[in-house]
Amino acid sequence: DPDNEYDEEYFEFGLFMSRREYKTINRRIQRGRLVSAKEGKAILSTPPYGYDRVKIKNGKGWTLAPKESEAKAVKYMFNLYNAGNGMTIIARKLDELGIKPRHIDNWSKASISDILKNPVYIGMIRWAYNVEKKVNIDGEIKLKQFRNENYIYVKGLHPAIITKAEFDRAQKQRIDNTHKGLKKDLSLKNPLSGIVYCKKCGGMMGRLGPNAHVKYDTIKCYNRYCDNISAPLSSVENKLIISLKAWLADYKLKVKKNTVNDELINTIDIKKGAVKSCRDEIAKLDKQISQTYDLVESGVYTTELFIQRNKELADRKAALIKMINESEDDIRKKSSVLEIKNKSIPHIEKVLEKYESVKTIDEKNSLLKSIIARAEYLKTEPNRRGNAYNDNFELIVYPILPGSIK
């Protein structure tokens, strides 16, 4: 009984013991994984690209065995990279040859990089290289990865796919290719970061800074196989704000025309009262249904009468449940309309008013994310020379709302 203080204390004690047991089991599992890693066994349930996970013969645990088709692709990557090819070129060559990664259709620079720096391909096991720690970021506890200085690095039980000389040469190439210039400005440059998505491929749109050919920031799809045409970032930002203002004006008219606060509140209260009455009636029906079993057992009801009476009560209960579901659905919709009118619309108005005076990109991005769920961008025709800022693109904006007005 949750109202009984002794039951509550016992329940909390049970939760404490369960949590303690969970931590004990977890520590035991981690110790076992640590021992297995030091013995050179394969720990991860998903093997790295180029290998299959196989049971150790005449022993406990798992190891890795080269997967011929993927192992050849790994060797090909190292050969190309050591010959001076960049990771993007390697990814494109693999795609052209029809060599696919495991879970997606195309290779990326990141996936090539992960393979080139993984020592598993020279027969080594590296474990706990990165560790997650809880950190306080702006008053919120988040998990962040850190490099572990005491990670495990041992000879694995599995065979190597490439030689150590090839691997070392690739690591030297990676270091030599790293630009060692001045520290870059890492502050956010794109007010639409994490908001605009490509309508063609579904990927996130990103900012491309000025270069020798284009003197302004542009927004583009990072999928190299997508032909969605880029546009000036400022043009997309301006159109997004204009679209939001137009949507807000139209939405305010719709809300003002179709809803009145007092009427909505009154209707919601009536519906809630109706739901309570239905639940009380269902409780009575449950008692009556229970009594029918007693009556048939005592011989008052015949089997036929019991079936008939039980069906009547069950039908009435089903009708009441249907009424409750319909009423609660209507309450949710009307509550959403009320919230839109009293909270969402004033918040969106405040954001749009403040947006023009905000100076930092970070704050602009935060403001937009507080009112926009996502926006979809599409451009199929390039602009003519000298007409770069022509906004001949489609931009669909989806504001954050608690529900929709019917």
Coordinates of C-alpha atoms in Angstrom, one line a residue:
D1 CA 0.0 0.0 0.0
P2 CA 1.7 3.2 -1.1
D3 CA -0.2 5.2 1.6
N4 CA 1.3 3.0 4.3
E5 CA 4.6 4.5 5.6
Y6 CA 6.0 1.0 6.5
D7 CA 5.2 -0.4 3.1
E8 CA 6.8 2.7 1.5
E9 CA 10.0 2.3 3.5
Y10 CA 10.1 -1.4 2.6
F11 CA 9.6 -0.6 -1.0
E12 CA 12.4 2.0 -1.0
F13 CA 14.7 -0.5 0.8
G14 CA 14.0 -3.0 -1.9
L15 CA 14.9 -0.5 -4.6
F16 CA 18.1 0.3 -2.8
M17 CA 19.1 -3.4 -2.6
S18 CA 18.2 -3.9 -6.3
R19 CA 20.3 -1.0 -7.3
R20 CA 23.2 -2.3 -5.2
E21 CA 22.9 -5.8 -6.7
Y22 CA 22.8 -4.3 -10.2
K23 CA 26.1 -2.4 -9.5
T24 CA 27.7 -5.5 -8.1
I25 CA 26.8 -7.6 -11.1
N26 CA 28.0 -4.8 -13.5
R27 CA 31.3 -4.6 -11.7
R28 CA 31.7 -8.4 -12.0
I29 CA 30.9 -8.2 -15.7
Q30 CA 33.4 -5.4 -16.3
R31 CA 36.2 -7.3 -14.5
G32 CA 35.5 -10.3 -16.7
R33 CA 35.7 -8.2 -19.8
L34 CA 38.9 -6.6 -18.6
V35 CA 40.5 -10.1 -18.0
S36 CA 39.3 -11.2 -21.5
A37 CA 40.8 -8.1 -23.1
K38 CA 44.2 -8.7 -21.4
E39 CA 44.1 -12.3 -22.8
G40 CA 43.8 -10.9 -26.3
K41 CA 40.2 -12.0 -26.8
A42 CA 37.5 -10.1 -28.8
I43 CA 35.2 -8.3 -26.4
L44 CA 32.8 -6.3 -28.6
S45 CA 29.7 -8.1 -29.7
T46 CA 30.0 -6.5 -33.2
P47 CA 33.4 -7.3 -34.8
P48 CA 35.3 -4.5 -36.7
Y49 CA 35.0 -4.3 -40.4
G50 CA 37.2 -7.0 -42.0
Y51 CA 36.6 -9.6 -39.4
D52 CA 34.0 -12.1 -38.2
R53 CA 33.6 -12.9 -34.5
V54 CA 34.3 -16.6 -33.9
K55 CA 34.3 -18.9 -30.8
I56 CA 37.7 -19.9 -29.5
K57 CA 38.5 -23.5 -30.2
N58 CA 38.9 -25.6 -27.1
G59 CA 38.5 -22.6 -24.9
K60 CA 36.2 -19.9 -23.5
G61 CA 35.4 -16.6 -25.1
W62 CA 35.6 -15.2 -28.6
T63 CA 38.2 -14.1 -31.1
L64 CA 38.3 -12.6 -34.6
A65 CA 38.8 -14.3 -38.0
P66 CA 39.4 -12.3 -41.2
K67 CA 36.3 -12.0 -43.5
E68 CA 37.9 -12.4 -46.9
S69 CA 35.8 -9.9 -48.9
E70 CA 36.1 -7.2 -46.2
A71 CA 39.7 -8.0 -45.4
K72 CA 40.6 -7.3 -49.1
A73 CA 38.8 -3.9 -48.8
V74 CA 40.8 -3.0 -45.7
K75 CA 44.1 -3.8 -47.5
Y76 CA 42.9 -1.7 -50.4
M77 CA 42.2 1.2 -48.1
F78 CA 45.7 1.1 -46.6
N79 CA 47.4 0.7 -50.0
L80 CA 45.5 3.7 -51.4
Y81 CA 46.2 5.9 -48.3
N82 CA 49.9 5.0 -48.2
A83 CA 50.1 5.9 -51.9
G84 CA 49.0 9.4 -51.1
N85 CA 45.3 9.4 -51.6
G86 CA 43.0 11.3 -49.3
M87 CA 40.2 9.7 -47.3
T88 CA 37.4 11.3 -49.4
I89 CA 39.0 9.9 -52.6
I90 CA 39.3 6.4 -51.0
A91 CA 35.6 6.6 -50.0
R92 CA 34.6 7.5 -53.6
K93 CA 36.8 4.7 -55.1
L94 CA 35.2 2.1 -52.8
D95 CA 31.7 3.3 -53.7
E96 CA 32.6 3.2 -57.4
L97 CA 33.8 -0.4 -57.0
G98 CA 30.5 -1.4 -55.3
I99 CA 32.3 -2.2 -52.0
K100 CA 29.8 -1.2 -49.3
P101 CA 30.2 -0.7 -45.6
R102 CA 28.0 -2.9 -43.3
H103 CA 25.1 -0.7 -42.3
I104 CA 24.9 2.1 -44.8
D105 CA 25.1 2.5 -48.6
N106 CA 28.2 4.7 -48.9
W107 CA 31.6 5.2 -47.3
S108 CA 32.4 8.4 -45.4
K109 CA 35.6 10.1 -44.5
A110 CA 35.0 9.3 -40.9
S111 CA 34.5 5.6 -41.4
I112 CA 37.7 5.4 -43.5
S113 CA 39.6 7.3 -40.7
D114 CA 38.3 4.9 -38.0
I115 CA 39.7 1.9 -40.0
L116 CA 43.0 3.5 -40.8
K117 CA 43.8 4.2 -37.1
N118 CA 42.5 1.0 -35.6
P119 CA 45.4 -1.3 -34.5
V120 CA 43.1 -4.4 -34.6
Y121 CA 44.2 -4.8 -38.2
I122 CA 47.8 -5.5 -37.1
G123 CA 46.6 -8.2 -34.6
M124 CA 46.4 -6.0 -31.5
I125 CA 43.6 -5.5 -29.0
R126 CA 43.0 -2.0 -27.7
W127 CA 40.5 -1.8 -24.9
A128 CA 39.1 1.2 -22.8
Y129 CA 40.9 3.7 -25.0
N130 CA 38.2 6.2 -24.3
V131 CA 36.2 6.5 -21.1
E132 CA 32.9 8.3 -20.4
K133 CA 32.7 10.6 -17.4
K134 CA 29.8 12.7 -16.0
V135 CA 30.5 16.4 -16.3
N136 CA 28.5 19.5 -15.4
I137 CA 27.8 21.6 -18.5
D138 CA 25.8 24.8 -17.9
G139 CA 24.1 23.2 -14.8
E140 CA 23.2 20.0 -16.7
I141 CA 25.0 16.6 -16.0
K142 CA 26.1 15.1 -19.3
L143 CA 28.4 12.2 -20.4
K144 CA 31.6 13.2 -22.1
Q145 CA 34.4 11.0 -23.6
F146 CA 38.0 11.4 -22.4
R147 CA 41.2 9.7 -23.4
N148 CA 42.1 7.0 -21.0
E149 CA 45.9 7.0 -20.2
N150 CA 45.7 3.5 -18.7
Y151 CA 44.0 1.7 -21.6
I152 CA 44.9 -1.9 -22.5
Y153 CA 47.0 -2.6 -25.5
V154 CA 48.0 -6.3 -26.0
K155 CA 48.7 -8.8 -28.7
G156 CA 45.4 -10.3 -29.8
L157 CA 44.6 -14.0 -30.5
H158 CA 43.4 -13.0 -34.0
P159 CA 45.6 -12.8 -37.2
A160 CA 46.6 -9.5 -38.6
I161 CA 45.2 -8.2 -42.0
I162 CA 48.1 -5.8 -42.7
T163 CA 51.7 -5.6 -41.6
K164 CA 52.9 -3.3 -38.9
A165 CA 55.1 -1.4 -41.4
E166 CA 52.0 -0.6 -43.5
F167 CA 50.1 0.5 -40.4
D168 CA 52.9 2.7 -39.1
R169 CA 53.3 4.3 -42.5
A170 CA 49.6 5.2 -42.5
Q171 CA 49.8 6.7 -39.0
K172 CA 52.8 8.8 -40.1
Q173 CA 50.8 9.9 -43.1
R174 CA 47.9 10.9 -40.9
I175 CA 50.1 13.0 -38.7
D176 CA 51.9 14.7 -41.7
N177 CA 48.5 15.5 -43.2
T178 CA 47.3 17.2 -40.0
H179 CA 47.4 21.0 -40.5
K180 CA 49.4 22.7 -37.7
G181 CA 48.4 26.3 -38.3
L182 CA 46.9 28.8 -35.9
K183 CA 44.1 27.6 -33.6
K184 CA 40.8 28.0 -35.5
D185 CA 37.9 29.9 -34.2
L186 CA 35.6 27.1 -33.0
S187 CA 32.6 29.3 -32.2
L188 CA 29.3 28.5 -34.0
K189 CA 29.0 30.2 -37.4
N190 CA 25.7 28.9 -38.5
P191 CA 22.4 30.1 -36.9
L192 CA 20.5 27.3 -38.6
S193 CA 22.8 24.5 -37.3
G194 CA 20.8 21.4 -36.4
I195 CA 17.6 22.9 -37.8
V196 CA 17.6 22.7 -41.7
Y197 CA 17.5 19.3 -43.4
C198 CA 17.8 18.3 -47.0
K199 CA 14.3 17.5 -48.5
K200 CA 15.9 15.2 -51.1
C201 CA 18.0 12.8 -49.1
G202 CA 17.0 13.7 -45.5
G203 CA 20.5 14.6 -44.4
M204 CA 21.3 17.6 -42.3
M205 CA 22.3 20.8 -44.2
G206 CA 25.5 22.5 -43.1
R207 CA 27.4 25.7 -43.5
L208 CA 30.2 26.1 -46.1
G209 CA 32.4 29.1 -45.4
P210 CA 33.7 31.5 -48.1
N211 CA 36.4 30.3 -50.5
A212 CA 38.2 31.5 -53.6
H213 CA 35.1 31.1 -55.8
V214 CA 32.3 32.1 -53.4
K215 CA 32.8 35.1 -51.1
Y216 CA 29.9 34.4 -48.8
D217 CA 28.6 31.6 -46.5
T218 CA 26.4 29.0 -48.1
I219 CA 24.2 26.2 -46.8
K220 CA 24.7 22.9 -48.5
C221 CA 23.9 19.2 -48.2
Y222 CA 26.9 17.2 -47.0
N223 CA 25.8 14.1 -48.8
R224 CA 28.2 14.0 -51.8
Y225 CA 25.7 12.0 -53.8
C226 CA 22.9 14.4 -53.3
D227 CA 22.3 17.1 -56.0
N228 CA 20.3 19.5 -53.8
I229 CA 21.8 22.9 -54.9
S230 CA 23.3 25.2 -52.2
A231 CA 22.2 28.8 -51.5
P232 CA 23.6 31.8 -49.5
L233 CA 23.1 31.1 -45.8
S234 CA 21.8 34.7 -45.2
S235 CA 19.1 34.1 -47.9
V236 CA 17.9 30.9 -46.2
E237 CA 17.9 32.6 -42.8
N238 CA 15.9 35.5 -44.0
K239 CA 13.4 33.3 -45.8
L240 CA 13.0 31.2 -42.6
I241 CA 12.2 34.3 -40.5
I242 CA 9.8 35.6 -43.1
S243 CA 8.1 32.2 -43.3
L244 CA 7.8 32.0 -39.5
K245 CA 6.2 35.5 -39.4
A246 CA 3.7 34.6 -42.1
W247 CA 2.8 31.3 -40.4
L248 CA 2.4 33.1 -37.1
A249 CA 0.0 35.7 -38.5
D250 CA -2.1 33.1 -40.2
Y251 CA -2.1 30.8 -37.1
K252 CA -3.2 33.7 -34.8
L253 CA -6.2 34.3 -37.0
K254 CA -7.1 30.7 -37.0
V255 CA -6.9 30.5 -33.2
K256 CA -8.7 33.7 -32.7
K257 CA -11.5 32.7 -35.0
N258 CA -12.1 29.2 -33.8
T259 CA -11.4 29.4 -30.0
V260 CA -12.3 31.4 -26.9
N261 CA -10.5 30.8 -23.6
D262 CA -13.6 30.6 -21.4
E263 CA -15.4 28.2 -23.8
L264 CA -12.4 26.0 -24.1
I265 CA -11.9 25.8 -20.3
N266 CA -15.6 25.1 -19.8
T267 CA -15.6 22.3 -22.4
I268 CA -12.5 20.7 -20.9
D269 CA -14.0 20.7 -17.4
I270 CA -17.2 19.2 -18.7
K271 CA -15.3 16.4 -20.6
K272 CA -13.2 15.7 -17.5
G273 CA -16.4 15.3 -15.4
A274 CA -17.8 13.0 -18.0
V275 CA -14.7 10.8 -17.9
K276 CA -14.9 10.6 -14.1
S277 CA -18.5 9.5 -14.3
C278 CA -17.7 6.8 -16.9
R279 CA -14.9 5.5 -14.7
D280 CA -17.2 5.4 -11.6
E281 CA -19.7 3.5 -13.8
I282 CA -17.0 1.0 -14.9
A283 CA -16.1 0.4 -11.3
K284 CA -19.8 -0.5 -10.6
L285 CA -19.9 -2.8 -13.6
D286 CA -16.8 -4.6 -12.5
K287 CA -18.5 -5.4 -9.2
Q288 CA -21.6 -6.6 -11.0
I289 CA -19.5 -8.8 -13.4
S290 CA -17.8 -10.3 -10.3
Q291 CA -21.2 -10.9 -8.7
T292 CA -22.4 -12.9 -11.8
Y293 CA -19.7 -15.5 -11.1
D294 CA -20.9 -15.8 -7.5
L295 CA -24.5 -16.1 -8.6
V296 CA -23.8 -18.8 -11.2
E297 CA -21.7 -20.8 -8.6
S298 CA -24.6 -20.6 -6.0
G299 CA -27.1 -21.8 -8.6
V300 CA -29.1 -18.5 -8.8
Y301 CA -28.0 -18.0 -12.5
T302 CA -28.2 -20.8 -15.0
T303 CA -25.3 -21.1 -17.4
E304 CA -27.3 -19.4 -20.2
L305 CA -28.4 -16.6 -18.0
F306 CA -24.8 -16.1 -16.8
I307 CA -23.5 -15.8 -20.4
Q308 CA -26.3 -13.4 -21.4
R309 CA -25.9 -11.2 -18.3
N310 CA -22.1 -11.2 -18.5
K311 CA -22.2 -10.2 -22.2
E312 CA -24.6 -7.3 -21.4
L313 CA -22.3 -6.0 -18.7
A314 CA -19.2 -6.4 -20.9
D315 CA -20.9 -4.6 -23.8
R316 CA -21.8 -1.7 -21.5
K317 CA -18.2 -1.6 -20.2
A318 CA -16.8 -1.5 -23.7
A319 CA -19.1 1.4 -24.6
L320 CA -18.0 3.3 -21.6
I321 CA -14.3 2.7 -22.4
K322 CA -14.9 4.0 -25.9
M323 CA -16.5 7.1 -24.5
I324 CA -13.6 7.7 -22.2
N325 CA -11.0 7.3 -25.0
E326 CA -13.0 9.7 -27.2
S327 CA -13.4 12.3 -24.4
E328 CA -9.7 12.1 -23.4
D329 CA -8.6 12.5 -27.0
D330 CA -10.9 15.6 -27.3
I331 CA -9.5 16.9 -24.0
R332 CA -5.9 16.6 -25.3
K333 CA -6.8 18.4 -28.5
K334 CA -8.5 21.3 -26.7
S335 CA -5.8 21.5 -24.1
S336 CA -3.2 21.8 -26.9
V337 CA -5.2 24.6 -28.5
L338 CA -5.4 26.4 -25.1
E339 CA -1.6 25.9 -24.7
I340 CA -0.9 27.2 -28.2
K341 CA -3.0 30.3 -27.6
N342 CA -1.7 31.1 -24.1
K343 CA 1.9 29.9 -24.3
S344 CA 3.3 28.9 -27.7
I345 CA 2.1 31.9 -29.7
P346 CA 3.4 34.5 -27.2
H347 CA 6.7 32.6 -27.0
I348 CA 7.1 32.6 -30.8
E349 CA 6.3 36.3 -30.9
K350 CA 8.9 37.1 -28.2
V351 CA 11.6 35.0 -30.0
L352 CA 10.9 36.7 -33.4
E353 CA 11.0 40.1 -31.8
K354 CA 14.2 39.4 -29.9
Y355 CA 15.9 37.7 -32.9
E356 CA 16.6 40.9 -34.8
S357 CA 18.6 42.4 -31.9
V358 CA 20.6 39.3 -30.9
K359 CA 24.3 39.6 -31.9
T360 CA 25.8 36.2 -31.2
I361 CA 25.2 33.2 -33.5
D362 CA 24.9 30.8 -30.5
E363 CA 22.0 32.8 -29.1
K364 CA 20.3 33.0 -32.5
N365 CA 20.6 29.3 -32.9
S366 CA 19.2 28.6 -29.4
L367 CA 16.2 30.9 -30.0
L368 CA 15.4 29.2 -33.3
K369 CA 15.7 25.8 -31.8
S370 CA 13.2 26.8 -29.1
I371 CA 10.4 27.4 -31.7
I372 CA 11.3 25.2 -34.7
A373 CA 11.2 21.4 -34.8
R374 CA 12.9 21.3 -38.2
A375 CA 12.9 22.9 -41.6
E376 CA 13.3 21.2 -45.0
Y377 CA 15.3 22.8 -47.9
L378 CA 15.1 22.1 -51.6
K379 CA 16.7 23.9 -54.6
T380 CA 16.7 22.4 -58.1
E381 CA 17.7 25.3 -60.3
P382 CA 21.0 27.1 -59.9
N383 CA 21.1 30.9 -59.9
R384 CA 22.5 32.9 -62.8
R385 CA 25.7 34.8 -62.5
G386 CA 25.3 38.0 -60.6
N387 CA 22.0 36.8 -59.1
A388 CA 23.3 34.7 -56.2
Y389 CA 20.8 36.0 -53.6
N390 CA 17.7 35.1 -55.6
D391 CA 15.7 32.9 -53.2
N392 CA 14.4 30.4 -55.8
F393 CA 14.4 27.6 -53.2
E394 CA 11.7 25.8 -51.2
L395 CA 11.8 26.0 -47.4
I396 CA 9.2 24.2 -45.3
V397 CA 9.3 25.2 -41.6
Y398 CA 7.8 23.0 -38.9
P399 CA 7.3 25.0 -35.6
I400 CA 7.3 23.3 -32.2
L401 CA 3.7 23.0 -31.1
P402 CA 2.0 20.9 -28.4
G403 CA -0.6 19.7 -30.9
S404 CA -2.6 20.8 -34.0
I405 CA -5.8 22.7 -34.3
K406 CA -8.6 20.7 -36.0

